Each structure stands twice: as structure tokens, then as C-alpha cells.
Coordinates of C-alpha atoms in Angstrom, one line a residue:
Chain A
X9 CA 18.2 10.2 -5.2
X10 CA 17.1 9.1 -8.3
X11 CA 13.7 7.2 -9.1
X12 CA 13.3 3.5 -9.1
X13 CA 11.3 1.0 -11.5
X14 CA 9.1 0.9 -8.6
X15 CA 8.2 4.5 -8.8
X16 CA 6.5 3.7 -11.9
X17 CA 3.5 2.1 -10.6
X18 CA 3.2 4.3 -7.7
X19 CA 3.1 7.5 -10.2
X20 CA 0.2 5.8 -11.6
X21 CA -1.6 5.1 -8.2
X22 CA -0.6 8.9 -7.4
X23 CA -2.5 10.1 -11.0
X24 CA -5.3 8.1 -9.8
X25 CA -5.8 9.5 -6.5
X26 CA -5.4 12.9 -8.0
X27 CA -7.9 12.3 -10.7
X28 CA -10.4 11.1 -8.1
X29 CA -9.7 14.2 -6.2
X30 CA -10.1 16.5 -9.3
X31 CA -13.5 14.8 -10.3
X32 CA -16.2 12.4 -9.5
X33 CA -16.5 11.6 -13.3
X34 CA -15.0 8.3 -13.7
X35 CA -14.9 8.8 -18.0
X36 CA -12.8 12.0 -16.8
X37 CA -10.9 9.8 -14.3
X38 CA -10.0 7.1 -16.9
X39 CA -8.9 9.5 -19.4
X40 CA -6.7 10.8 -17.0
X41 CA -5.2 7.6 -16.1
X42 CA -4.8 6.9 -19.7
X43 CA -3.2 10.1 -20.4
X44 CA -0.4 9.4 -17.7
X45 CA -0.2 5.6 -18.5
X46 CA 0.8 6.3 -22.0
X47 CA 3.7 8.9 -20.7
X48 CA 5.0 6.2 -18.2
X49 CA 7.2 4.4 -21.0
X50 CA 8.9 7.5 -22.1
X51 CA 9.8 8.3 -18.6
X52 CA 13.7 8.3 -17.6
X53 CA 14.5 7.2 -14.2
X54 CA 17.4 9.3 -14.2
X55 CA 15.8 12.1 -12.4
X56 CA 14.4 12.5 -8.8
X57 CA 10.8 11.2 -8.1
X58 CA 9.4 14.8 -7.4
X59 CA 10.7 16.0 -10.7
X60 CA 8.9 13.2 -12.4
X61 CA 6.0 13.2 -10.7
X62 CA 5.6 17.2 -11.3
X63 CA 5.0 16.3 -14.8
X64 CA 2.3 13.9 -14.1
X65 CA 0.4 16.1 -11.7
X66 CA 0.5 18.7 -14.5
X67 CA -0.8 16.4 -16.8
X68 CA -3.5 15.2 -14.2
X69 CA -4.4 18.9 -13.8
X70 CA -4.4 19.6 -17.6
X71 CA -6.5 16.4 -18.5
X72 CA -9.0 16.8 -15.5
X73 CA -9.3 21.0 -16.2
X74 CA -8.7 21.1 -12.4
X75 CA -6.4 23.8 -11.0
X76 CA -5.7 22.4 -7.5
X77 CA -7.8 19.2 -6.9
X78 CA -6.3 19.0 -3.2
X79 CA -7.9 22.5 -2.3
X80 CA -10.7 20.8 -0.4
X81 CA -8.3 18.5 1.7
X82 CA -5.5 21.1 2.3
X83 CA -8.5 23.3 3.9
X84 CA -9.7 20.6 6.0
X85 CA -6.4 19.6 7.3
X86 CA -5.2 23.4 7.7
X87 CA -8.4 23.3 10.0
X88 CA -7.8 20.2 11.8
X89 CA -3.9 20.9 12.5
X90 CA -4.9 24.3 14.0
X91 CA -7.6 22.7 16.3
X92 CA -4.5 20.8 17.6
X93 CA -2.1 23.4 18.1
X94 CA -2.9 24.3 21.8
X95 CA -2.8 20.6 22.8
X96 CA 0.7 20.2 21.1
X97 CA 2.1 23.4 22.5
X98 CA 1.3 22.1 26.0
X99 CA 2.8 18.8 25.2
X100 CA 6.2 20.6 24.0
X101 CA 5.9 22.7 27.4
X102 CA 5.3 19.3 29.6
X103 CA 8.4 17.8 27.8
X104 CA 11.6 16.8 29.3
X105 CA 13.4 18.2 26.4
X106 CA 11.2 20.7 24.5
X107 CA 13.2 20.8 21.5
X108 CA 13.4 17.4 21.2
X109 CA 9.4 17.0 21.7
X110 CA 8.9 19.7 19.2
X111 CA 10.9 17.9 16.4
X112 CA 8.9 15.1 17.0
X113 CA 5.8 17.3 16.8
X114 CA 7.2 18.3 13.3
X115 CA 7.9 15.0 12.0
X116 CA 4.5 13.7 13.3
X117 CA 2.7 16.4 11.0
X118 CA 4.3 14.8 8.4
X119 CA 1.5 12.2 8.3
X120 CA -0.6 14.7 6.8
X121 CA 0.3 13.3 3.1
X122 CA -1.9 12.7 -0.2
X123 CA 1.1 11.9 -2.6
X124 CA 2.0 8.5 -1.7
X125 CA -1.2 6.9 -0.8
X126 CA -0.2 5.9 2.7
X127 CA -3.4 5.8 4.3
X128 CA -3.5 7.9 7.8
X129 CA -5.6 8.9 10.7
X130 CA -4.3 11.9 12.7
X131 CA -5.7 10.6 16.0
X132 CA -4.2 7.2 15.7
X133 CA -1.0 8.2 13.8
X134 CA -0.3 11.3 16.1
X135 CA 0.3 9.4 18.9
X136 CA 2.1 6.7 17.3
X137 CA 4.9 9.2 15.9
X138 CA 5.0 11.2 19.1
X139 CA 6.2 8.0 20.9
X140 CA 7.9 6.1 18.2
X141 CA 11.7 5.4 18.2
X142 CA 13.8 7.1 15.7
X143 CA 15.2 5.0 13.1
X144 CA 17.8 7.7 12.4
X145 CA 18.6 10.2 15.2
X146 CA 21.2 12.8 14.4
X147 CA 19.8 15.1 17.3
X148 CA 23.6 16.0 18.7
X149 CA 24.5 17.4 15.5
X150 CA 21.3 19.1 15.0
X151 CA 21.7 20.8 18.3
X152 CA 25.1 21.6 17.8
X153 CA 24.3 23.3 14.4
X154 CA 21.3 25.2 15.6
X155 CA 23.3 26.9 18.3
X156 CA 25.7 28.4 15.8
X157 CA 23.3 28.9 13.2
X158 CA 22.2 32.6 12.4
X159 CA 20.0 32.0 9.2
X160 CA 17.7 29.1 9.0
X161 CA 15.9 28.2 6.2
X162 CA 12.7 26.1 6.9
X163 CA 11.5 23.8 3.7
X164 CA 7.9 23.2 4.4
X165 CA 5.9 20.0 2.9
X166 CA 2.1 19.9 3.4
X167 CA -0.7 21.9 4.2
X168 CA -1.7 21.5 7.8
X169 CA 1.7 20.1 8.6
X170 CA 2.5 23.8 8.8
X171 CA 0.9 24.1 12.2
X172 CA 3.2 21.3 13.4
X173 CA 6.2 23.3 11.8
X174 CA 5.3 26.1 13.9
X175 CA 5.6 24.3 17.1
X176 CA 8.9 23.4 16.2
X177 CA 10.1 26.8 14.9
X178 CA 8.4 28.4 18.1
X179 CA 11.1 26.3 19.9
X180 CA 14.0 27.5 17.9
X181 CA 14.4 30.9 19.1
X182 CA 16.2 31.9 15.7
X183 CA 15.1 34.0 12.6
X184 CA 13.5 31.6 10.3
X185 CA 12.4 31.8 6.7
X186 CA 9.6 29.4 6.0
X187 CA 9.5 28.5 2.2
X188 CA 6.3 26.9 0.7
X189 CA 5.6 25.9 -2.7
X190 CA 4.9 28.2 -5.5
X191 CA 1.5 26.7 -6.9
X192 CA -0.9 23.7 -6.4
X193 CA 1.0 20.5 -6.2
X194 CA -0.8 17.5 -4.3
X195 CA -1.7 18.9 -1.0
X196 CA 1.9 20.7 -0.4
X197 CA 1.6 24.0 1.5
X198 CA 1.3 27.2 -0.4
X199 CA 1.5 30.6 1.2
X200 CA -2.2 30.7 1.7
X201 CA -2.1 27.7 3.9
X202 CA 0.7 28.8 5.7
X203 CA -1.0 32.0 6.8
X204 CA -4.1 30.2 7.4
X205 CA -2.0 28.3 9.9
X206 CA -0.6 31.5 11.5
X207 CA 3.0 31.0 10.8
X208 CA 3.2 34.5 9.6
X209 CA 3.0 35.5 13.0
X210 CA 6.2 34.1 13.8
X211 CA 8.4 34.1 10.7
X212 CA 8.9 35.4 7.3
X213 CA 7.2 33.4 4.5
X214 CA 8.6 33.0 1.0
X215 CA 7.9 31.0 -2.2
X216 CA 10.5 28.4 -3.3
X217 CA 9.3 29.2 -6.8
X218 CA 8.5 25.5 -7.2
X219 CA 5.3 23.6 -8.6
X220 CA 7.1 20.0 -7.7
X221 CA 6.3 17.9 -4.7
X222 CA 9.9 18.5 -3.5
X223 CA 12.5 21.5 -3.6
X224 CA 14.0 21.0 -6.8
X225 CA 16.7 23.2 -7.0
X226 CA 16.7 23.8 -10.7
X227 CA 13.3 25.2 -10.7
X228 CA 13.8 27.6 -7.4
X229 CA 13.4 31.2 -7.8
X230 CA 16.7 33.6 -7.6
X231 CA 15.1 35.0 -4.2
X232 CA 14.8 31.5 -2.7
X233 CA 18.2 30.4 -3.9
X234 CA 19.8 33.3 -2.3
X235 CA 18.4 32.2 1.2
X236 CA 19.2 28.8 0.4
X237 CA 22.9 29.5 -0.5
X238 CA 23.1 31.8 2.7
X239 CA 21.6 29.5 5.2
X240 CA 23.7 27.8 7.9
X241 CA 20.9 25.4 8.8
X242 CA 18.5 24.2 6.4
X243 CA 15.6 22.2 8.2
X244 CA 13.9 20.0 5.4
X245 CA 10.8 18.3 5.9
X246 CA 9.3 15.2 4.3
X247 CA 9.9 12.6 1.7
X248 CA 9.7 14.7 -1.2
X249 CA 12.3 17.3 0.0
X250 CA 14.6 14.4 0.9
X251 CA 14.3 13.0 -2.6
X252 CA 15.4 16.0 -4.2
X253 CA 18.1 17.4 -1.5
X254 CA 19.6 14.0 -0.3
X255 CA 23.0 14.4 -2.3
X256 CA 23.2 18.6 -1.9
X257 CA 26.5 19.8 -0.3
X258 CA 24.4 21.6 2.4
X259 CA 23.6 22.0 6.3
X260 CA 20.5 20.2 5.5
X261 CA 18.6 18.4 8.3
X262 CA 15.8 16.1 7.1
X263 CA 12.8 15.5 9.1
X264 CA 10.7 12.9 8.0
X265 CA 8.5 10.0 8.0
X266 CA 9.4 7.0 5.6
X267 CA 6.8 6.4 3.3
X268 CA 7.6 3.9 0.5
X269 CA 9.8 1.1 0.2
X270 CA 12.2 3.0 -2.3
X271 CA 13.1 5.5 0.4
X272 CA 13.2 2.8 3.0
X273 CA 15.6 1.0 1.3
X274 CA 17.7 3.8 0.4
X275 CA 17.8 5.0 4.2
X276 CA 18.3 1.5 5.6
X277 CA 15.2 2.0 7.6
X278 CA 11.3 0.6 7.3
X279 CA 8.5 2.4 5.6
X280 CA 6.8 4.4 8.7
X281 CA 10.0 4.9 10.6
X282 CA 10.8 8.5 11.5
X283 CA 13.9 10.0 10.7
X284 CA 15.9 13.0 12.0
X285 CA 18.8 13.1 9.5
X286 CA 21.9 15.2 8.8
X287 CA 22.8 15.2 5.2
X288 CA 25.8 13.0 4.8
X289 CA 29.3 13.3 3.2
Chain B
X17 CA -17.9 -8.2 -9.1
X18 CA -16.1 -6.1 -11.8
X19 CA -12.9 -4.8 -12.0
X20 CA -12.4 -0.7 -10.9
X21 CA -10.6 2.0 -12.3
X22 CA -8.2 1.6 -8.8
X23 CA -7.4 -1.9 -10.4
X24 CA -5.5 -0.1 -12.8
X25 CA -2.4 0.9 -10.9
X26 CA -2.6 -2.1 -8.9
X27 CA -2.3 -4.3 -12.3
X28 CA 0.9 -2.5 -13.1
X29 CA 2.2 -2.9 -9.3
X30 CA 1.5 -6.6 -9.5
X31 CA 3.3 -6.7 -13.2
X32 CA 6.3 -4.8 -11.3
X33 CA 6.5 -7.3 -8.3
X34 CA 6.2 -10.3 -10.9
X35 CA 8.8 -9.0 -13.2
X36 CA 11.1 -8.6 -10.2
X37 CA 10.3 -12.2 -8.9
X38 CA 11.2 -13.3 -12.7
X39 CA 14.4 -11.6 -13.2
X40 CA 17.0 -9.4 -11.3
X41 CA 17.9 -7.7 -14.8
X42 CA 16.5 -4.2 -14.4
X43 CA 16.4 -3.7 -18.2
X44 CA 14.2 -6.8 -18.6
X45 CA 12.0 -5.5 -15.5
X46 CA 11.4 -2.1 -17.3
X47 CA 10.8 -3.9 -20.6
X48 CA 8.2 -6.0 -19.0
X49 CA 6.7 -2.9 -17.1
X50 CA 6.5 -0.9 -20.4
X51 CA 4.7 -3.7 -22.1
X52 CA 2.3 -4.1 -19.4
X53 CA 1.8 -0.3 -19.4
X54 CA 1.1 -0.2 -23.1
X55 CA -1.8 -2.6 -22.6
X56 CA -3.6 -0.6 -19.7
X57 CA -5.6 1.8 -21.8
X58 CA -7.2 -0.8 -23.9
X59 CA -8.2 -2.8 -21.1
X60 CA -12.0 -3.0 -20.4
X61 CA -13.0 -3.1 -16.8
X62 CA -16.2 -4.7 -17.4
X63 CA -14.4 -7.9 -16.3
X64 CA -13.5 -9.4 -13.0
X65 CA -10.1 -8.7 -11.8
X66 CA -8.6 -11.9 -11.9
X67 CA -9.7 -12.4 -15.8
X68 CA -7.6 -9.2 -16.4
X69 CA -4.7 -9.8 -14.2
X70 CA -4.6 -13.3 -15.8
X71 CA -3.6 -11.6 -19.3
X72 CA -1.2 -9.4 -17.4
X73 CA 0.6 -12.1 -15.8
X74 CA 0.8 -14.0 -19.0
X75 CA 2.3 -11.0 -20.7
X76 CA 4.8 -10.8 -17.7
X77 CA 5.9 -14.5 -18.2
X78 CA 6.5 -13.8 -22.0
X79 CA 8.0 -10.7 -21.8
X80 CA 10.5 -12.1 -19.1
X81 CA 10.7 -15.2 -20.5
X82 CA 10.0 -16.8 -17.2
X83 CA 7.5 -19.9 -16.9
X84 CA 6.8 -19.5 -13.1
X85 CA 8.4 -16.5 -11.6
X86 CA 6.7 -17.4 -8.1
X87 CA 7.9 -20.9 -7.9
X88 CA 11.1 -20.1 -5.5
X89 CA 8.2 -18.5 -2.9
X90 CA 6.0 -21.0 -3.6
X91 CA 8.4 -23.5 -2.1
X92 CA 9.6 -21.4 0.5
X93 CA 6.0 -20.9 2.2
X94 CA 4.9 -24.6 1.3
X95 CA 7.8 -25.5 3.7
X96 CA 7.1 -22.6 6.4
X97 CA 3.2 -23.7 6.4
X98 CA 3.8 -27.4 7.1
X99 CA 6.2 -26.4 10.1
X100 CA 3.4 -24.9 11.4
X101 CA 0.9 -27.7 10.9
X102 CA 1.5 -29.2 14.4
X103 CA 0.9 -26.3 16.3
X104 CA -2.2 -25.1 14.4
X105 CA -3.7 -28.7 14.7
X106 CA -2.8 -28.3 18.9
X107 CA -4.6 -25.1 18.7
X108 CA -7.8 -26.2 17.2
X109 CA -8.0 -29.2 19.3
X110 CA -7.4 -26.8 22.2
X111 CA -10.2 -24.7 21.2
X112 CA -13.9 -24.5 22.5
X113 CA -15.2 -24.2 19.2
X114 CA -12.9 -26.5 17.0
X115 CA -14.6 -26.1 13.6
X116 CA -14.8 -21.9 14.2
X117 CA -10.9 -22.3 15.0
X118 CA -10.4 -24.3 12.2
X119 CA -11.9 -21.7 9.8
X120 CA -10.1 -19.0 11.6
X121 CA -7.0 -21.0 10.6
X122 CA -8.1 -21.4 7.1
X123 CA -8.6 -17.6 6.7
X124 CA -5.4 -17.0 8.4
X125 CA -3.5 -19.2 5.6
X126 CA -4.7 -16.4 3.3
X127 CA -2.0 -13.9 4.7
X128 CA 0.6 -15.6 2.4
X129 CA -0.4 -13.9 -1.0
X130 CA 2.2 -12.2 -3.3
X131 CA -0.5 -10.8 -5.7
X132 CA -1.9 -7.6 -4.3
X133 CA 1.4 -6.4 -2.7
X134 CA 0.1 -6.1 0.9
X135 CA 3.2 -6.8 3.0
X136 CA 2.6 -9.9 5.2
X137 CA 4.6 -11.4 8.1
X138 CA 3.8 -14.9 9.1
X139 CA 4.4 -14.4 12.6
X140 CA 3.2 -11.3 13.1
X141 CA 0.0 -11.6 11.0
X142 CA -1.1 -15.3 12.1
X143 CA -1.8 -14.3 15.7
X144 CA -3.5 -11.4 14.2
X145 CA -5.8 -13.0 12.2
X146 CA -6.5 -16.2 14.7
X147 CA -7.7 -13.2 17.2
X148 CA -9.3 -10.9 14.9
X149 CA -13.0 -9.9 14.9
X150 CA -15.1 -11.2 11.8
X151 CA -16.2 -8.4 9.7
X152 CA -18.6 -10.6 8.2
X153 CA -19.7 -13.8 10.1
X154 CA -22.5 -16.5 8.3
X155 CA -21.0 -19.0 10.8
X156 CA -24.5 -20.2 11.5
X157 CA -25.4 -20.6 7.9
X158 CA -22.0 -22.3 7.3
X159 CA -22.9 -24.9 9.9
X160 CA -26.5 -25.6 8.7
X161 CA -24.9 -25.9 5.1
X162 CA -22.3 -28.2 6.7
X163 CA -24.3 -30.5 8.3
X164 CA -26.4 -31.0 5.2
X165 CA -23.6 -31.0 2.7
X166 CA -22.9 -34.3 1.0
X167 CA -20.6 -32.7 -1.8
X168 CA -18.1 -30.5 -0.9
X169 CA -15.7 -28.5 -3.1
X170 CA -13.1 -26.5 -1.7
X171 CA -11.4 -23.9 -4.1
X172 CA -7.9 -23.4 -3.0
X173 CA -5.9 -20.3 -3.1
X174 CA -2.1 -20.1 -2.6
X175 CA 0.8 -22.4 -2.2
X176 CA 1.5 -22.8 1.7
X177 CA -2.0 -21.6 2.4
X178 CA -3.1 -25.4 1.7
X179 CA -1.5 -26.4 4.9
X180 CA -4.0 -24.1 6.7
X181 CA -7.0 -25.5 4.2
X182 CA -6.0 -28.7 5.5
X183 CA -6.5 -28.1 9.2
X184 CA -9.9 -27.1 8.3
X185 CA -10.8 -30.0 6.0
X186 CA -9.6 -32.5 8.7
X187 CA -12.4 -30.8 10.8
X188 CA -14.9 -30.9 8.4
X189 CA -15.7 -34.8 8.6
X190 CA -16.9 -34.8 4.7
X191 CA -15.8 -36.1 1.5
X192 CA -14.1 -33.1 0.0
X193 CA -12.7 -32.2 -3.6
X194 CA -9.8 -30.0 -3.5
X195 CA -9.5 -27.8 -6.6
X196 CA -6.2 -25.7 -7.3
X197 CA -5.1 -24.3 -10.4
X198 CA -3.6 -25.8 -13.5
X199 CA -0.6 -23.9 -14.2
X200 CA 1.5 -21.0 -12.9
X201 CA -0.2 -17.7 -11.9
X202 CA 1.4 -15.6 -9.0
X203 CA 1.7 -18.0 -6.3
X204 CA -1.4 -19.9 -6.6
X205 CA -1.2 -23.5 -5.3
X206 CA -0.7 -26.0 -8.1
X207 CA -1.3 -29.6 -7.9
X208 CA 2.7 -30.3 -6.7
X209 CA 2.0 -27.6 -3.8
X210 CA -1.3 -29.4 -2.7
X211 CA 0.4 -32.7 -2.6
X212 CA 3.7 -31.2 -0.9
X213 CA 1.2 -29.8 1.9
X214 CA 0.0 -33.5 2.4
X215 CA -3.7 -32.6 1.3
X216 CA -3.8 -35.7 -1.1
X217 CA -3.4 -37.8 2.4
X218 CA -7.0 -36.4 3.0
X219 CA -9.0 -35.6 0.2
X220 CA -8.9 -35.6 -3.7
X221 CA -7.1 -33.1 -5.4
X222 CA -8.6 -31.7 -8.9
X223 CA -7.3 -29.0 -11.0
X224 CA -9.9 -26.4 -12.1
X225 CA -8.5 -26.1 -15.5
X226 CA -7.8 -22.3 -15.0
X227 CA -4.6 -20.3 -15.0
X228 CA -6.0 -17.2 -13.5
X229 CA -5.7 -15.8 -9.8
X230 CA -9.4 -16.7 -9.2
X231 CA -11.6 -19.6 -10.6
X232 CA -13.1 -17.9 -13.5
X233 CA -15.9 -20.4 -14.5
X234 CA -15.6 -19.5 -18.4
X235 CA -12.0 -21.1 -18.3
X236 CA -12.8 -24.2 -16.1
X237 CA -12.4 -27.9 -17.3
X238 CA -15.5 -29.7 -17.9
X239 CA -14.4 -32.0 -15.1
X240 CA -14.1 -29.3 -12.7
X241 CA -17.5 -27.8 -13.7
X242 CA -19.2 -31.3 -13.2
X243 CA -18.0 -31.1 -9.3
X244 CA -18.7 -27.4 -9.0
X245 CA -22.4 -27.8 -10.5
X246 CA -23.1 -30.9 -8.2
X247 CA -21.8 -29.6 -5.1
X248 CA -24.0 -28.4 -2.2
X249 CA -21.3 -26.6 -0.5
X250 CA -18.5 -24.6 -2.0
X251 CA -15.9 -23.6 0.3
X252 CA -14.0 -20.8 -1.6
X253 CA -10.6 -19.3 -0.3
X254 CA -9.2 -15.8 -0.9
X255 CA -10.2 -12.6 -2.7
X256 CA -9.3 -13.8 -6.4
X257 CA -12.0 -16.6 -5.9
X258 CA -14.4 -14.0 -4.3
X259 CA -14.0 -11.5 -7.0
X260 CA -14.8 -14.1 -9.8
X261 CA -17.7 -16.1 -7.9
X262 CA -19.4 -13.4 -5.6
X263 CA -22.4 -12.9 -8.1
X264 CA -22.7 -16.9 -8.9
X265 CA -26.1 -18.6 -7.7
X266 CA -24.6 -21.3 -6.0
X267 CA -24.2 -22.3 -2.1
X268 CA -20.7 -20.8 -1.8
X269 CA -19.2 -19.5 1.4
X270 CA -16.1 -17.0 0.9
X271 CA -13.3 -17.4 3.3
X272 CA -10.8 -14.3 3.0
X273 CA -8.9 -11.6 4.2
X274 CA -9.9 -8.4 2.5
X275 CA -6.7 -7.2 0.7
X276 CA -7.6 -4.0 -1.0
X277 CA -9.9 -1.1 -0.9
X278 CA -11.9 -1.9 -4.0
X279 CA -13.2 -5.3 -2.3
X280 CA -13.3 -3.6 1.2
X281 CA -15.7 -1.3 -0.2
X282 CA -17.6 -3.6 -2.4
X283 CA -18.2 -5.8 0.9
X284 CA -18.8 -2.6 3.3
X285 CA -15.6 -3.6 5.4
X286 CA -11.9 -2.6 5.9
X287 CA -8.6 -3.8 4.1
X288 CA -7.2 -6.6 6.5
X289 CA -10.7 -7.6 7.5
X290 CA -11.6 -11.2 7.9
X291 CA -14.6 -12.7 6.4
X292 CA -16.7 -15.7 6.3
X293 CA -19.5 -14.6 4.2
X294 CA -22.1 -16.7 2.6
X295 CA -22.7 -15.7 -0.9
X296 CA -25.7 -13.5 -0.9
X297 CA -29.2 -13.5 -3.1

């Protein structure tokens, strides 16, 4: 899907949040914000939002002189998520439909997001999401595709969220490739985060080669694209991956919490809704 | 209070919302947004937010060629609010403390706000606010000041909200001057809105002379300033009026719903909290 006019103020808000993560110096924050502001009028909205916000976050990192503004929060949420792991596993085990509950868990992990600026509180939101109605629920198709699948590719989203993904992956009973981002972009999971969350104990981790907040295929490594093209089930986490892959002709299932009104309108659902959606068409 | 860096993305968001109200033409919306974007780097944050956003909304009106983008929603919410009037009056009458409940009603009217982009839903939010805990509750001082007050000045905020103000004013048992904005700014109430909501039946309406989303004293008419200086109780509605008057040495009571994190931090409360606050110092 393409970006919307409404994304422009949101990009500036994201730049502000990133600048605040990068430095406490308000002079630097203002300089970063002014640099991003000057970029906005020249932006074409004919691209996906993650492709555009990649450039914006690059500029923030350069203008603030900070390699990884979100490192601290990534570490924090890796730790918090790991501490929840035993409880999540117990809940899956106690569930009537462990696979479905594990899907809920994986989606619930998507609350950990510093990109879009939607407030979150793990304790409050975890229970809400675990008990929420699905706004889109292609569960039947998911089970069917999973049953036949031999090569499952799992596209990670954020640090911390990896633990929740692990709970789902451990339910799939398949060989899974877990793809993370190549280098720092917002709080997206990198290889180190995935390892810290222990997912290397159950699956192989690869990098997509991308430094955008979504798996932009044109930026992916050849190695990743081989897995992508061969996969007979792709599990895509989060809104960023949805934004870049919504129109791709692949067996993709999108697991996400809807975080903004642009995507909500596109999907015909509401902000904060939870979605398990087969790629249409 | 002064503006914050965080206000810059918010100003752009407000400009987008206003552009969308002004026209359906996306080319014009983009042009408006780009004009406002170019203005941002030159903005000094040494002013109050309403003083800055006044200039931004002026630019939106000029660039979109629309005199009053919010006319339609103002008329809509005037009608909706009027339809609620009998029910609100009944609730006040049935209350143990009618004055306090009428204050709640007046604050609840502040949910009708198209400035800051906080979603609202009258049915849902009205009940929430009418039953919410006050985050700041200077009710004792308010009653004391009211008892002694001879000249009450009431600073209106938004169209529709006027009906809720009327419910409070009818409880005060005082002569009240009700001050609205001079010309269109977001969905702020103008004289016509106040009359439509029937407040002219109970009090005298005046214009503050201002076209900012807050009663910026430097822009007020001499007539208004005379009432302002003579008043021994000023009831100030909404966040915009709080932002411009928070430091003024006057007997002001601020009634508002907190709509953004900048004001929430300033007051030491949370977004969506309700506040009855005596001007401190």
C-alpha cells in the first residue's frame, strides 16, 4: 500500500520521538526536527510508508549523531518479554485451541512498538489483546496452509515481540526461518535481539538485509529473497511488514495490531483492532 | 505556558485535519500541508501554542481558500449538544451536589474538540467524563470565590460545548458575561454558535476579539479587556484558554479535559484527565 497525506505529520512525529530517544539536548532535537521538516515537501507519497520512513530515520540518526537511538528500549523490552515467557507458555498449554491462542500471543507481542507513537502499557494491553475479537480472522485458511507447508518464513517485527513470536513458532511444529532486520531501525528486532530472546534455540535466524521498518523487497539480500521465494507459508508480523507486502502475490498471513487510521481505513477496521489476514487476491 | 518541541508535529497534524475539513481535493490538501511545513523551521517556541497555531490556521484558510473549514462540524455539534440539554439538566437536578455536577457537565462538553486530534465519541466519552475522578480538584476554592463574586466572566471554548456551559451557568445564580471568539478558528464557538445554543437567553454574549484557539490577551478587544480586568471570577474553558492564561495573575478557574502530553506534563496529570484548577500563585 502507498503512503497517505496523513503520513506526513506522522513522519514528523516519529522523527520527534526518535530525536528524543537519541538525545536529551533540545537544541539537537530541534535541529533534527528541522532537517526532517525540510525533507517533507519533496516526499513522493507513491511509495510504501516504511520505505519513506527509512529515509527519515536515517536522517535522524545522522543529524543526531546516534547509531541506534532505540537500543535502550529494545534491551528493556527484550527483558520484560522474556520474563513473561513462562506465563505465556502456560496460557497456551491451558487453552482449548493452543495454535489459536499462540497466534493471539504473537499478535499481542505487537503492542511493543515505538514507531507509530501509539501509547502502550504491556500489562494493560496484553490482557486486552489476548481477549480481543479479531477484526479479520482468516484462521481456517491459515491452518490449511500451515498443514501443507514445508518451508515457513517468519518475518519479525520488534525487539521484545520476538519472545511472543517464539511462543507461536513452538506451536507450529515446522521448520521455520526467522527473519530480522539488518541494522538499527526504530525498535525493530535485530539478530542480537532475536538471540537474547532465545529464538535461536528453536529456529534459524537470518537477516532480511533491510534497514527499513518493514521488509522492503527491493532492499532485501539475495539470501533472504531465496527463502522468501521458496516459502510456502510466510508469517508476517506487524503493520510495517503489512504496508510493504500487502500487494505481493505470495502465501502471506499478516498478524498485526492496527496502529493508525491510514491502515485501519485500508483494511476496513479500527485502530487497535487485531488482525489475522491472508494476503488477498 | 510556552510551546514545546512536541507541538511542531502536532501543528502539522492540525494543519492536515484543517486542510481535510477545508477541501476534498488532495492536491490542495498537499499544497496546504507543504505551506505549513515550510513555516515550521522558522517558528519560535517562545510563544503559547494557541498564538502559534493561530498563524498556522490562518495559513490553512488562505492556502485552501476556505473562510471557515469547520463550519459544518460546528453546526452539527451545536445540534447534537442541544438535543442533550434536557437530559443534562435532569441529571444536574437529580444530583446530590448540582453545582459540582454542572461543573462536570461543562467539562464534559470539552470533549467536542477538533483542534488537537484526540478522537472523541460523544456517547462514550460523555458518560466517562461525567463519572471520572478529577485529577485536580480545586472545588472548595471555586465555591468560595463564586460566593463572593459579583462579576463573572466565562471564556467559551468550542461550538456545541456552549450548551454544556449553559448548564453550568444556569447553576451559578450570578450575572455572567460569556466571551466567544471573534472569527473562525478551528471549531471554537463564535457569537452565532452561542446564540444557536440559546445562551443569549441566560447571559450576555461578547466577543473577545480574538481569532486564536485561546484567549490571547494581546489580541483581545478593549471592550473584552475591561470585562477581563473587572472580573472577580473568570471561568476558563478548555486547553487552549489554559495554555494562554496559565500564568496570568487573575482569579481564574480552569475547567478542561487534558488533551495532549505537553499539557499533561505541565500539570502533572495524564492525557484525558479532567481538571478543575485554580490559577496558581
